[in-house]
mmCIF file of C-alpha atoms in Angstrom:
data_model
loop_
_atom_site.group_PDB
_atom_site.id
_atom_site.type_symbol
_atom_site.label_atom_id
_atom_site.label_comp_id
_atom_site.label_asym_id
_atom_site.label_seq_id
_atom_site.Cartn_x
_atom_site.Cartn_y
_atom_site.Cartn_z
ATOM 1 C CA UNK I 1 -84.036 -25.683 79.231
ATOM 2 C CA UNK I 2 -87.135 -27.718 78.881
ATOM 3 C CA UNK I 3 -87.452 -31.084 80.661
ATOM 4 C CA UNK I 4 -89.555 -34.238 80.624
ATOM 5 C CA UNK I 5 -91.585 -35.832 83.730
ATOM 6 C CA UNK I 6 -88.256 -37.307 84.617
ATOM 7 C CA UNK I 7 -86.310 -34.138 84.951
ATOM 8 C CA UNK I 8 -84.477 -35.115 81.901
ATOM 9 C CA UNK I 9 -83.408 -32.322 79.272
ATOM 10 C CA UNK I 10 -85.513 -32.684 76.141
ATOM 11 C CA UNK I 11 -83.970 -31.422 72.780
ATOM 12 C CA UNK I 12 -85.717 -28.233 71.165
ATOM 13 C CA UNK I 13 -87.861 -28.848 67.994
ATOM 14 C CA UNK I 14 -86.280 -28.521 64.906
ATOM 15 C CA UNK I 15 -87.039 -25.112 63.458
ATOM 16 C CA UNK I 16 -86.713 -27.337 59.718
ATOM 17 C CA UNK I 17 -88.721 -29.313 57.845
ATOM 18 C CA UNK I 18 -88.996 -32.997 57.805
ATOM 19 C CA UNK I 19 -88.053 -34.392 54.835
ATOM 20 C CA UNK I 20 -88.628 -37.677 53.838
ATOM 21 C CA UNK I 21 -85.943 -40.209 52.460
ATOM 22 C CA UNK I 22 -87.368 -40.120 49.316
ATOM 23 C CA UNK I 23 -87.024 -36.542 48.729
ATOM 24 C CA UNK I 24 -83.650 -36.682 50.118
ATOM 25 C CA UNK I 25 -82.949 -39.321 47.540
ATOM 26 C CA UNK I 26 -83.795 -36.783 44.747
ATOM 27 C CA UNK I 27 -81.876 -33.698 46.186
ATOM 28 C CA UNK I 28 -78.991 -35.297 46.719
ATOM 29 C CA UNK I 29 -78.611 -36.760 42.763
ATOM 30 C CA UNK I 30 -79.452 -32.929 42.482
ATOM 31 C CA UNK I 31 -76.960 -31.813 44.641
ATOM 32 C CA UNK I 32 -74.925 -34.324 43.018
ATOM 33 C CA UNK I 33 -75.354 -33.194 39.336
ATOM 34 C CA UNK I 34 -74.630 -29.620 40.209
ATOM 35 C CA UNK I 35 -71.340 -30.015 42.175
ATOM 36 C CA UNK I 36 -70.068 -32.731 39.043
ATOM 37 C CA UNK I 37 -70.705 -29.774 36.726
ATOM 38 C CA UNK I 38 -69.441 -27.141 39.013
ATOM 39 C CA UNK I 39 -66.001 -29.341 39.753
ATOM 40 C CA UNK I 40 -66.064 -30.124 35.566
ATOM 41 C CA UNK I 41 -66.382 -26.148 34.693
ATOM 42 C CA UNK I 42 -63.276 -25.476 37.275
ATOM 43 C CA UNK I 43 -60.801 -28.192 35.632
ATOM 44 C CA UNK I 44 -61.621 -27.068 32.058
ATOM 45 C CA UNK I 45 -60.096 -23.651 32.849
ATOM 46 C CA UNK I 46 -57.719 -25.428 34.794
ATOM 47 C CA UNK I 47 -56.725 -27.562 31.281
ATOM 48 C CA UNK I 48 -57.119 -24.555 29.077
ATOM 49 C CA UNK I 49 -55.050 -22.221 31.921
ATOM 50 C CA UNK I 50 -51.781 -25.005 31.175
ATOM 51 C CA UNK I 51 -52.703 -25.141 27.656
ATOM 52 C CA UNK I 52 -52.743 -21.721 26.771
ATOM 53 C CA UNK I 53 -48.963 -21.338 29.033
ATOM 54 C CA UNK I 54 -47.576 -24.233 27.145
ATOM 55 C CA UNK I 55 -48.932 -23.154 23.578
ATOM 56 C CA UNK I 56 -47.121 -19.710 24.583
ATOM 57 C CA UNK I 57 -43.558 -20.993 25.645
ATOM 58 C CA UNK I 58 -43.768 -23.700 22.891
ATOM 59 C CA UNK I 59 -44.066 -20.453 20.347
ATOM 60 C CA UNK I 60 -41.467 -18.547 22.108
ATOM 61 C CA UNK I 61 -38.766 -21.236 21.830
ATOM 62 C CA UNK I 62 -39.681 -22.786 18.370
ATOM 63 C CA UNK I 63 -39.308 -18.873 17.306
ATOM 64 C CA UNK I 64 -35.824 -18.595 18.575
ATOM 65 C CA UNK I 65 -34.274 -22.431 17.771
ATOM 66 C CA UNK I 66 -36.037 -22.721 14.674
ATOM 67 C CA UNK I 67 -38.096 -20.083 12.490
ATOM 68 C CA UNK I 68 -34.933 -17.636 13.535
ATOM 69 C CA UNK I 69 -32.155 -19.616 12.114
ATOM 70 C CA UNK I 70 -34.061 -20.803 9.430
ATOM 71 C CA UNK I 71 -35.448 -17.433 8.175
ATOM 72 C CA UNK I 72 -31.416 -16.522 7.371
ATOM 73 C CA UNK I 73 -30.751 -19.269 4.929
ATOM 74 C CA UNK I 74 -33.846 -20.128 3.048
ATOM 75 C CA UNK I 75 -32.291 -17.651 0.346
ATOM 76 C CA UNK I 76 -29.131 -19.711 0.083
ATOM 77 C CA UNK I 77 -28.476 -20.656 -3.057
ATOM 78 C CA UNK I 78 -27.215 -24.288 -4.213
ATOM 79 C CA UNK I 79 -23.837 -24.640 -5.446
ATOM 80 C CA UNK I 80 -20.767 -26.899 -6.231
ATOM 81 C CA UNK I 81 -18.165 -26.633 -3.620
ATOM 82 C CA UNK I 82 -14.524 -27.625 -4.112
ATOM 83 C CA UNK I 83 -12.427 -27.707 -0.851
ATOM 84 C CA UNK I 84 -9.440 -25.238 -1.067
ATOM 85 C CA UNK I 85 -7.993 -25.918 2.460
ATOM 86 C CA UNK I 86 -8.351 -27.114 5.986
ATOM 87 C CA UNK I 87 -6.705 -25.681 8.783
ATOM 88 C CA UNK I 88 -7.171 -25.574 12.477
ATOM 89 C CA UNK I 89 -7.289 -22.582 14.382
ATOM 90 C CA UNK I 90 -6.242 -23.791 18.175
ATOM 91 C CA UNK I 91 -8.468 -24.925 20.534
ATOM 92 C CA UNK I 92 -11.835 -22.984 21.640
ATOM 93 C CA UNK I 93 -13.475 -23.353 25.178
ATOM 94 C CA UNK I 94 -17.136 -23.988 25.570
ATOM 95 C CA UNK I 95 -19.735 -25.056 28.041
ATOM 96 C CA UNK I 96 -20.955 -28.174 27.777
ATOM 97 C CA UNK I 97 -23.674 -28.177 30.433
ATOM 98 C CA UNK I 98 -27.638 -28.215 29.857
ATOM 99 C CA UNK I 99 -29.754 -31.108 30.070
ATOM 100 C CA UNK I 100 -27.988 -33.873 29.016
ATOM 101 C CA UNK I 101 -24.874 -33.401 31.559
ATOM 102 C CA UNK I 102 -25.275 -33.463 35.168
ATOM 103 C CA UNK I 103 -23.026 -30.675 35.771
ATOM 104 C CA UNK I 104 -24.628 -27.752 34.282
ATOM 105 C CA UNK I 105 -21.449 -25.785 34.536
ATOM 106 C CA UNK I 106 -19.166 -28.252 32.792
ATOM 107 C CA UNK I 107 -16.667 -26.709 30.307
ATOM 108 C CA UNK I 108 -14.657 -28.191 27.676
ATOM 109 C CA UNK I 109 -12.484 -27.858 24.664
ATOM 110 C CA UNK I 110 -12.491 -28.580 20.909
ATOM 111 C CA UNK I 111 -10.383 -27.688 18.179
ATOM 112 C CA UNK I 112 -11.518 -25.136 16.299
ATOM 113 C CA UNK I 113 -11.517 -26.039 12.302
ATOM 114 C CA UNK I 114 -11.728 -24.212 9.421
ATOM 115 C CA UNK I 115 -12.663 -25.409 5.787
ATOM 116 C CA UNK I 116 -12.059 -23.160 3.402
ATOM 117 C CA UNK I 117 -14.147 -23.931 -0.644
ATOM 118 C CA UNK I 118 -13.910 -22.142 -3.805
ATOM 119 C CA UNK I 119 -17.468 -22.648 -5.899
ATOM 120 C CA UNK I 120 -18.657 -21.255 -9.549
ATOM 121 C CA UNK I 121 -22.029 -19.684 -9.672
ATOM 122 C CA UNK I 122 -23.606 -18.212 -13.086
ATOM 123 C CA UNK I 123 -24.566 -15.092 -11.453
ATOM 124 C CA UNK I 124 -20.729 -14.395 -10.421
ATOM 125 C CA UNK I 125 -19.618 -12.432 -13.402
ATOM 126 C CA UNK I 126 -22.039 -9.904 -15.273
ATOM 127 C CA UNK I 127 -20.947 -7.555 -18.792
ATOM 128 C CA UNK I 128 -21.216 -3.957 -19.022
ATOM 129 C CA UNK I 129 -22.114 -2.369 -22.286
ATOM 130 C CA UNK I 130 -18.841 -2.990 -24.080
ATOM 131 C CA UNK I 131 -18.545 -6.453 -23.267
ATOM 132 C CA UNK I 132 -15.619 -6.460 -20.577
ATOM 133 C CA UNK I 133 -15.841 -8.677 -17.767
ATOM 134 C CA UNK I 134 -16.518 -7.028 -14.314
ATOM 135 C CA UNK I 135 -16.177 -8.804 -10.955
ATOM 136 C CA UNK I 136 -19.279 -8.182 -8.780
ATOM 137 C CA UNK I 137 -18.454 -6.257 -5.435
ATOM 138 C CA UNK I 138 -16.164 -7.571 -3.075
ATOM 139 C CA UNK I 139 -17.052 -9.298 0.615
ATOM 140 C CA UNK I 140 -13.550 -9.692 2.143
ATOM 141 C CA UNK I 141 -13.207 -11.354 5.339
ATOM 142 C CA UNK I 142 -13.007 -8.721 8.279
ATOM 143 C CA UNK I 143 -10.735 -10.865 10.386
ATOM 144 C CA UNK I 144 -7.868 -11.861 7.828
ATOM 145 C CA UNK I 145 -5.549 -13.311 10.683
ATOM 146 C CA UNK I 146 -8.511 -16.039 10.997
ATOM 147 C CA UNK I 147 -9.562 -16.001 7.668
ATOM 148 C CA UNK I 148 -6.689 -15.847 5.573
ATOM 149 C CA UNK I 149 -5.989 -12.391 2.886
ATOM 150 C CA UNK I 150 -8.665 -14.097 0.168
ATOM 151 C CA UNK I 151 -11.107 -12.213 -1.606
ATOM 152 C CA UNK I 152 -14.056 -13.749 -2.580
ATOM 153 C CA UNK I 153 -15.240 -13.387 -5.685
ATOM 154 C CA UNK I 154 -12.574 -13.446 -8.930
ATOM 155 C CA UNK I 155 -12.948 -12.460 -11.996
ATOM 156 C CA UNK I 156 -13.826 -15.816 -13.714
ATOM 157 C CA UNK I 157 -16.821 -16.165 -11.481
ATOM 158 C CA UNK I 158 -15.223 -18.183 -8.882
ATOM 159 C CA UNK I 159 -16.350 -17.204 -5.186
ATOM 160 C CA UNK I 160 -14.447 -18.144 -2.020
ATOM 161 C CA UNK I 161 -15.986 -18.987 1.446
ATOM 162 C CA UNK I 162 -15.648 -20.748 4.926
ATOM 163 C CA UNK I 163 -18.430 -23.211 4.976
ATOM 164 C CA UNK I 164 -20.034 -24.058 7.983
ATOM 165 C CA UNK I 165 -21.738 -27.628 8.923
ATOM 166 C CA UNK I 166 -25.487 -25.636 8.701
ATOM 167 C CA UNK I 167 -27.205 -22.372 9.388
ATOM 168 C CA UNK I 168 -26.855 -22.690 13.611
ATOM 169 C CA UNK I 169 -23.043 -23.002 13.202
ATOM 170 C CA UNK I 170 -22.906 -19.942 11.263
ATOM 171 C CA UNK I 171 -24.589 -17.949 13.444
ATOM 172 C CA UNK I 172 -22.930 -19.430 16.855
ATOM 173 C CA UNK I 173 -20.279 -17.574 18.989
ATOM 174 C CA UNK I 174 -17.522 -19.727 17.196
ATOM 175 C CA UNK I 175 -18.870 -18.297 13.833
ATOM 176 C CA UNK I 176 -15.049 -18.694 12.298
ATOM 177 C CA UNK I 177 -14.926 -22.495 13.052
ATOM 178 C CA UNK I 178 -16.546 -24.777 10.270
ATOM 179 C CA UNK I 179 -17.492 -27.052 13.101
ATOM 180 C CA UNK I 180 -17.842 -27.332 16.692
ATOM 181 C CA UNK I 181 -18.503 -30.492 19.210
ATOM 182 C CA UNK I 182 -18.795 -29.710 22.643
ATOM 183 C CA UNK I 183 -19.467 -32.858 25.364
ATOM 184 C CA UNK I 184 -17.597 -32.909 28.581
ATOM 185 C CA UNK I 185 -14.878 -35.658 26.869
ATOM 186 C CA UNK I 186 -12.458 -33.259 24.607
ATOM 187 C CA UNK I 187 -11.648 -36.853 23.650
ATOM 188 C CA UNK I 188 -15.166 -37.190 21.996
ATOM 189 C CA UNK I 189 -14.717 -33.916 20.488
ATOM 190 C CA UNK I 190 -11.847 -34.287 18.707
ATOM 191 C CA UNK I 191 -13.268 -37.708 17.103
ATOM 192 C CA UNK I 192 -16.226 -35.454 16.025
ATOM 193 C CA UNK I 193 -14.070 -33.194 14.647
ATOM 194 C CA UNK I 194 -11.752 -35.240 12.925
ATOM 195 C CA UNK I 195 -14.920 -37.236 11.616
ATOM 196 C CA UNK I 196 -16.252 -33.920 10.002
ATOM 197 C CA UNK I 197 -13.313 -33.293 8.573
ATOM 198 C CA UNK I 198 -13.085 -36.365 6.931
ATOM 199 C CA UNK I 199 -16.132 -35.654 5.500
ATOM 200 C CA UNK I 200 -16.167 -32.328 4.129
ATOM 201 C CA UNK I 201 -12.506 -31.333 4.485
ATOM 202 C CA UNK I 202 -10.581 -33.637 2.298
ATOM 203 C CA UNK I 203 -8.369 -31.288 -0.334
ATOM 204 C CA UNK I 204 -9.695 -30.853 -3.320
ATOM 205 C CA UNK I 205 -13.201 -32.691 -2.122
ATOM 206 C CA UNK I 206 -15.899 -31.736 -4.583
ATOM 207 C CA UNK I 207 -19.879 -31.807 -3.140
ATOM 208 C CA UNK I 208 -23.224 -29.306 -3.348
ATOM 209 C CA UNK I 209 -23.508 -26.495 -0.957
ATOM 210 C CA UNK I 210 -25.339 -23.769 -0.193
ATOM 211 C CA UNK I 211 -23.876 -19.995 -0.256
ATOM 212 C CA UNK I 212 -25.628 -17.103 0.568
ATOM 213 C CA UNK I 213 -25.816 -14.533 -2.300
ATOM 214 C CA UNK I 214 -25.905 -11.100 -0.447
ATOM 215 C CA UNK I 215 -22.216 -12.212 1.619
ATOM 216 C CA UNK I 216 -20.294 -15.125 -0.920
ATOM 217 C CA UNK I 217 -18.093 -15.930 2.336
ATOM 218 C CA UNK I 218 -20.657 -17.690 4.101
ATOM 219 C CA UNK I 219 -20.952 -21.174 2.373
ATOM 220 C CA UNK I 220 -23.105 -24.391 4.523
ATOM 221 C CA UNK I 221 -22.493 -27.974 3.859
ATOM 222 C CA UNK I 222 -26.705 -28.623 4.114
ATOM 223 C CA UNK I 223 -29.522 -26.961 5.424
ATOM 224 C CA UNK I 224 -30.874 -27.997 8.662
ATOM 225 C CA UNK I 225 -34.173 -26.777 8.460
ATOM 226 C CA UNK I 226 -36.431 -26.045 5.305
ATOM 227 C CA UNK I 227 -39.567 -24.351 5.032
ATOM 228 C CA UNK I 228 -41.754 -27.025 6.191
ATOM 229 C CA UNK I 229 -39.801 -26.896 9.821
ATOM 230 C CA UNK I 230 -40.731 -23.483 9.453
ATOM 231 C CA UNK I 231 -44.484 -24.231 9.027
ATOM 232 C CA UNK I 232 -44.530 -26.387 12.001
ATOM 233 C CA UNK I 233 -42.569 -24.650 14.725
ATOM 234 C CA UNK I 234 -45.354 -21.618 13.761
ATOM 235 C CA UNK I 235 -48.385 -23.479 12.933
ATOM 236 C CA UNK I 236 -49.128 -25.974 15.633
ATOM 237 C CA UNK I 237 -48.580 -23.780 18.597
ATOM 238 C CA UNK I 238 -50.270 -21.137 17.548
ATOM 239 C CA UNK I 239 -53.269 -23.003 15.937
ATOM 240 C CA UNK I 240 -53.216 -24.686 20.022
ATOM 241 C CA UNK I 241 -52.628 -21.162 21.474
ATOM 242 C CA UNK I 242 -55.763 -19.693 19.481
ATOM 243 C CA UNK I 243 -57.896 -23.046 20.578
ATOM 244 C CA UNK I 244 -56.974 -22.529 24.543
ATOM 245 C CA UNK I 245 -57.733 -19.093 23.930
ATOM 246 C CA UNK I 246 -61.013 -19.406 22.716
ATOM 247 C CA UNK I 247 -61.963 -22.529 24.948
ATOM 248 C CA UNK I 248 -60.700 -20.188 28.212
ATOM 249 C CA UNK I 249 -63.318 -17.377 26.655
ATOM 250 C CA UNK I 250 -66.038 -19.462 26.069
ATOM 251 C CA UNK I 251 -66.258 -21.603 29.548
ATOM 252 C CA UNK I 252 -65.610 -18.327 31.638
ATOM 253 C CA UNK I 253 -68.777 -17.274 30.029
ATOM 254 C CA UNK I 254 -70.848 -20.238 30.705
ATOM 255 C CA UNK I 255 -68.894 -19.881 34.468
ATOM 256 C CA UNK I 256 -69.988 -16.606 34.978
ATOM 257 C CA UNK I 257 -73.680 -17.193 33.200
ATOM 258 C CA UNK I 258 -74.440 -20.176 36.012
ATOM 259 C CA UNK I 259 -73.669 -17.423 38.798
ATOM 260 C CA UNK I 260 -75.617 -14.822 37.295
ATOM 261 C CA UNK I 261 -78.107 -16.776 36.553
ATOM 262 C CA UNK I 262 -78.116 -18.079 40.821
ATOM 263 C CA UNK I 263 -77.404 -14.891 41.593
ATOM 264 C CA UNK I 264 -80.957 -14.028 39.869
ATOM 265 C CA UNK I 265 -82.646 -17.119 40.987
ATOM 266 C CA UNK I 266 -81.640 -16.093 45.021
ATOM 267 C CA UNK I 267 -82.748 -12.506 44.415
ATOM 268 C CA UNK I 268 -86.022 -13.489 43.098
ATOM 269 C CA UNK I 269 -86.571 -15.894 46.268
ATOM 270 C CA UNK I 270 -85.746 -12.607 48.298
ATOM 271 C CA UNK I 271 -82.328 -13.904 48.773
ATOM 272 C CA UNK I 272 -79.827 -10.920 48.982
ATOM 273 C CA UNK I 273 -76.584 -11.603 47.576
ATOM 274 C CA UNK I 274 -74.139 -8.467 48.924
ATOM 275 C CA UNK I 275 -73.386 -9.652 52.583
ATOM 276 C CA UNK I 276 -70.678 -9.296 54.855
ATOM 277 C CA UNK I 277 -67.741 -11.651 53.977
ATOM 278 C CA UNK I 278 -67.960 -15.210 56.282
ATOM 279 C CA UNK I 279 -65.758 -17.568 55.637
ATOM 280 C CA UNK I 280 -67.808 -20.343 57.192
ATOM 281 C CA UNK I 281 -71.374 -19.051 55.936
ATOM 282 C CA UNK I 282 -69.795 -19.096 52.408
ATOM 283 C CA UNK I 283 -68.062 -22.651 51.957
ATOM 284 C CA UNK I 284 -71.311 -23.769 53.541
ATOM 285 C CA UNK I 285 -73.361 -22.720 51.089
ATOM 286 C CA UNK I 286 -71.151 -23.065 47.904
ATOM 287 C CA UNK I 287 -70.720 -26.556 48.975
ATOM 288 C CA UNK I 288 -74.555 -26.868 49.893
ATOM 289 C CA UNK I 289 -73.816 -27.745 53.410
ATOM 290 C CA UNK I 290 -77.341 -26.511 54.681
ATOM 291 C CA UNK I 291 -78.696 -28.523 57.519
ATOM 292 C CA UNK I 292 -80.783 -32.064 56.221
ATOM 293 C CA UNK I 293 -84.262 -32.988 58.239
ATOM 294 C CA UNK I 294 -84.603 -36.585 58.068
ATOM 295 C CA UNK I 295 -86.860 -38.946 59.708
ATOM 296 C CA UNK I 296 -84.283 -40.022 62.036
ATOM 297 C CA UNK I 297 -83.816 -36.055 62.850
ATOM 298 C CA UNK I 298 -81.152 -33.471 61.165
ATOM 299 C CA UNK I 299 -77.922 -34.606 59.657
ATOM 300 C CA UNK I 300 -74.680 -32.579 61.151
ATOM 301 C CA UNK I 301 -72.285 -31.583 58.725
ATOM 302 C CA UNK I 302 -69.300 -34.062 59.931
ATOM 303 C CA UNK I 303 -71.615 -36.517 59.692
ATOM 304 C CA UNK I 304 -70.081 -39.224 56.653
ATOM 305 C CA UNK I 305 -71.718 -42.434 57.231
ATOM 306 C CA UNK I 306 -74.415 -42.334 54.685
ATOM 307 C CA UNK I 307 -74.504 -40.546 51.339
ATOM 308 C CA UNK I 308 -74.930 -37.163 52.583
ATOM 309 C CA UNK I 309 -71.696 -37.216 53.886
ATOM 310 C CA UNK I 310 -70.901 -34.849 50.778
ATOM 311 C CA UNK I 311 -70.957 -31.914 53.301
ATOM 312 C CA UNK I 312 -67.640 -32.293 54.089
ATOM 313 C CA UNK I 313 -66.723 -31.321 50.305
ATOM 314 C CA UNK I 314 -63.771 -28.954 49.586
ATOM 315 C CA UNK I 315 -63.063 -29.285 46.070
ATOM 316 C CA UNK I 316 -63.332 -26.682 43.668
ATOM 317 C CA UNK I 317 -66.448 -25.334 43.771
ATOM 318 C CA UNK I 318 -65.375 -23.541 47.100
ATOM 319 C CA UNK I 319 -63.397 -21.391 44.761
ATOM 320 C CA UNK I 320 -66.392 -19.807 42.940
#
């Protein structure tokens, strides 16, 4: 090791170059500039990554709770129904958990009603050649014990049905019950039943409803959702989905342009850029941890207390 006159160890020269604090002023807004847009670049695909995953799920679910349900009844046909009857068939079981209940296996009970309508449509009763009246084809109901031994179309035009309180009733597990509350109080269900049934049930209750032409047994009180629910649930994810996709494609490009185009600049400074894998060789220089000459000598890389301290950077330009 050299030594001074004194016998004291003397440092070795610095194998860098001296650079003044003006010059270290300018890299470092450079150094600056390029780790902003490097840590900018990562969160965009970051934002578009979520966006895209959201978009998706949004599209899956809207498809199933809405577009499905409301694909089966937009060629229901209005009508004026006339209840026949109301009975209830005994009490049905059902799960009342999800997210507004704590318990997400909480079960409960309802009773199970049935409202039964007679309605007149103009398309009912058709003429053959000679004049005599012919009753279109018959949908009976396949369970009569539930249903009751009605057909449901007559011979003066007059169809017969169960209606249901909208399309998501009808197509439920509890498809022969007009109605069906389910919260972890049977005491609130039976007021929601008994409400419903005040409503549409009364004998001899007259109101528009909507049947569905290819099966007359299937009658609904109102349509939940139209065609511009239908529009929606497609149209907004999938214009979002399309967007993500398309932002995702177009900064991965402009990613993988700035490394090409350093990947050029370091071969053309004789730079080669297939090494050996080092961990510690790599975050230094992704992070442009390089050893700085100063005046005052060469800055470590723990060093923080002036504003080159950005050495100790991990964010996510360490991730390429």
């Amino acid at each position: 090791m050299p030594r001074d006159a004194n016998g004291n160890i003397v440092a070795p020269k610095s194998q860098h170059r001296v650079i003044p604090v003006e010059e270290l002023r300018s890299n470092y807004a450079i150094l600056q500039s390029k780790r902003t847009a490097c840590e900018l670049q990562h969160w965009c695909i970051s934002l578009v990554v979520v966006s895209i995953f959201f978009s998706a799920l949004a599209l899956i679910l809207t498809g199933f709770m809405i577009v499905k349900p409301a694909i089966v009844t937009q060629n229901f046909l209005e009508a004026d129904c006339e209840v026949i009857t109301t009975k209830h068939l005994g009490r049905r079981e059902c799960k009342c958990g999800g997210f507004t209940n704590d318990d997400p296996y909480c079960m409960s009970t309802y009773s199970c009603l049935q409202i039964r309508v007679a309605y007149t449509t103009k398309d009912s009763v058709y003429n053959d050649p000679w004049s005599r009246s012919i009753p279109l084809p018959d949908y009976s109901f396949e369970n009569e014990t539930e249903y009751g031994n009605i057909a449901d179309t007559y011979e003066d035009g007059t169809k017969y049905g169960v209606l249901f309180e909208n399309e998501l009733q009808m197509l439920s597990t509890s498809n022969e019950c007009s109605f069906s509350a389910c919260k972890s109080d049977s005491r609130m269900n039976k007021i929601d039943v008994e409400h419903f049934r005040n409503k549409w049930g009364e004998p001899s209750k007259t109101y528009k409803c909507f049947y569905n032409p290819n099966n007359a047994t299937q009658v609904i009180s109102e349509k939940k959702f139209k065609k511009v629910h239908i529009f929606h649930a497609l149209f907004w994810p999938s214009a979002i989905l399309v967007i993500s996709l398309v932002s995702y494609c177009l900064v991965r490009r402009c990613h993988n342009e700035d490394k090409k185009a350093k990947r050029v600049q370091n071969e053309m400074r004789g730079i080669s850029s297939v090494r050996k894998p080092n961990f510690v060789i790599d975050a230094k220089e992704r992070n442009y941890m390089r050893p700085i000459q100063t005046e005052s000598g060469p800055i470590p890389f723990n060093f923080t207390s002036t504003p080159v301290g950005m050495s100790a950077y991990d964010g996510p330009c360490t991730r390429g």
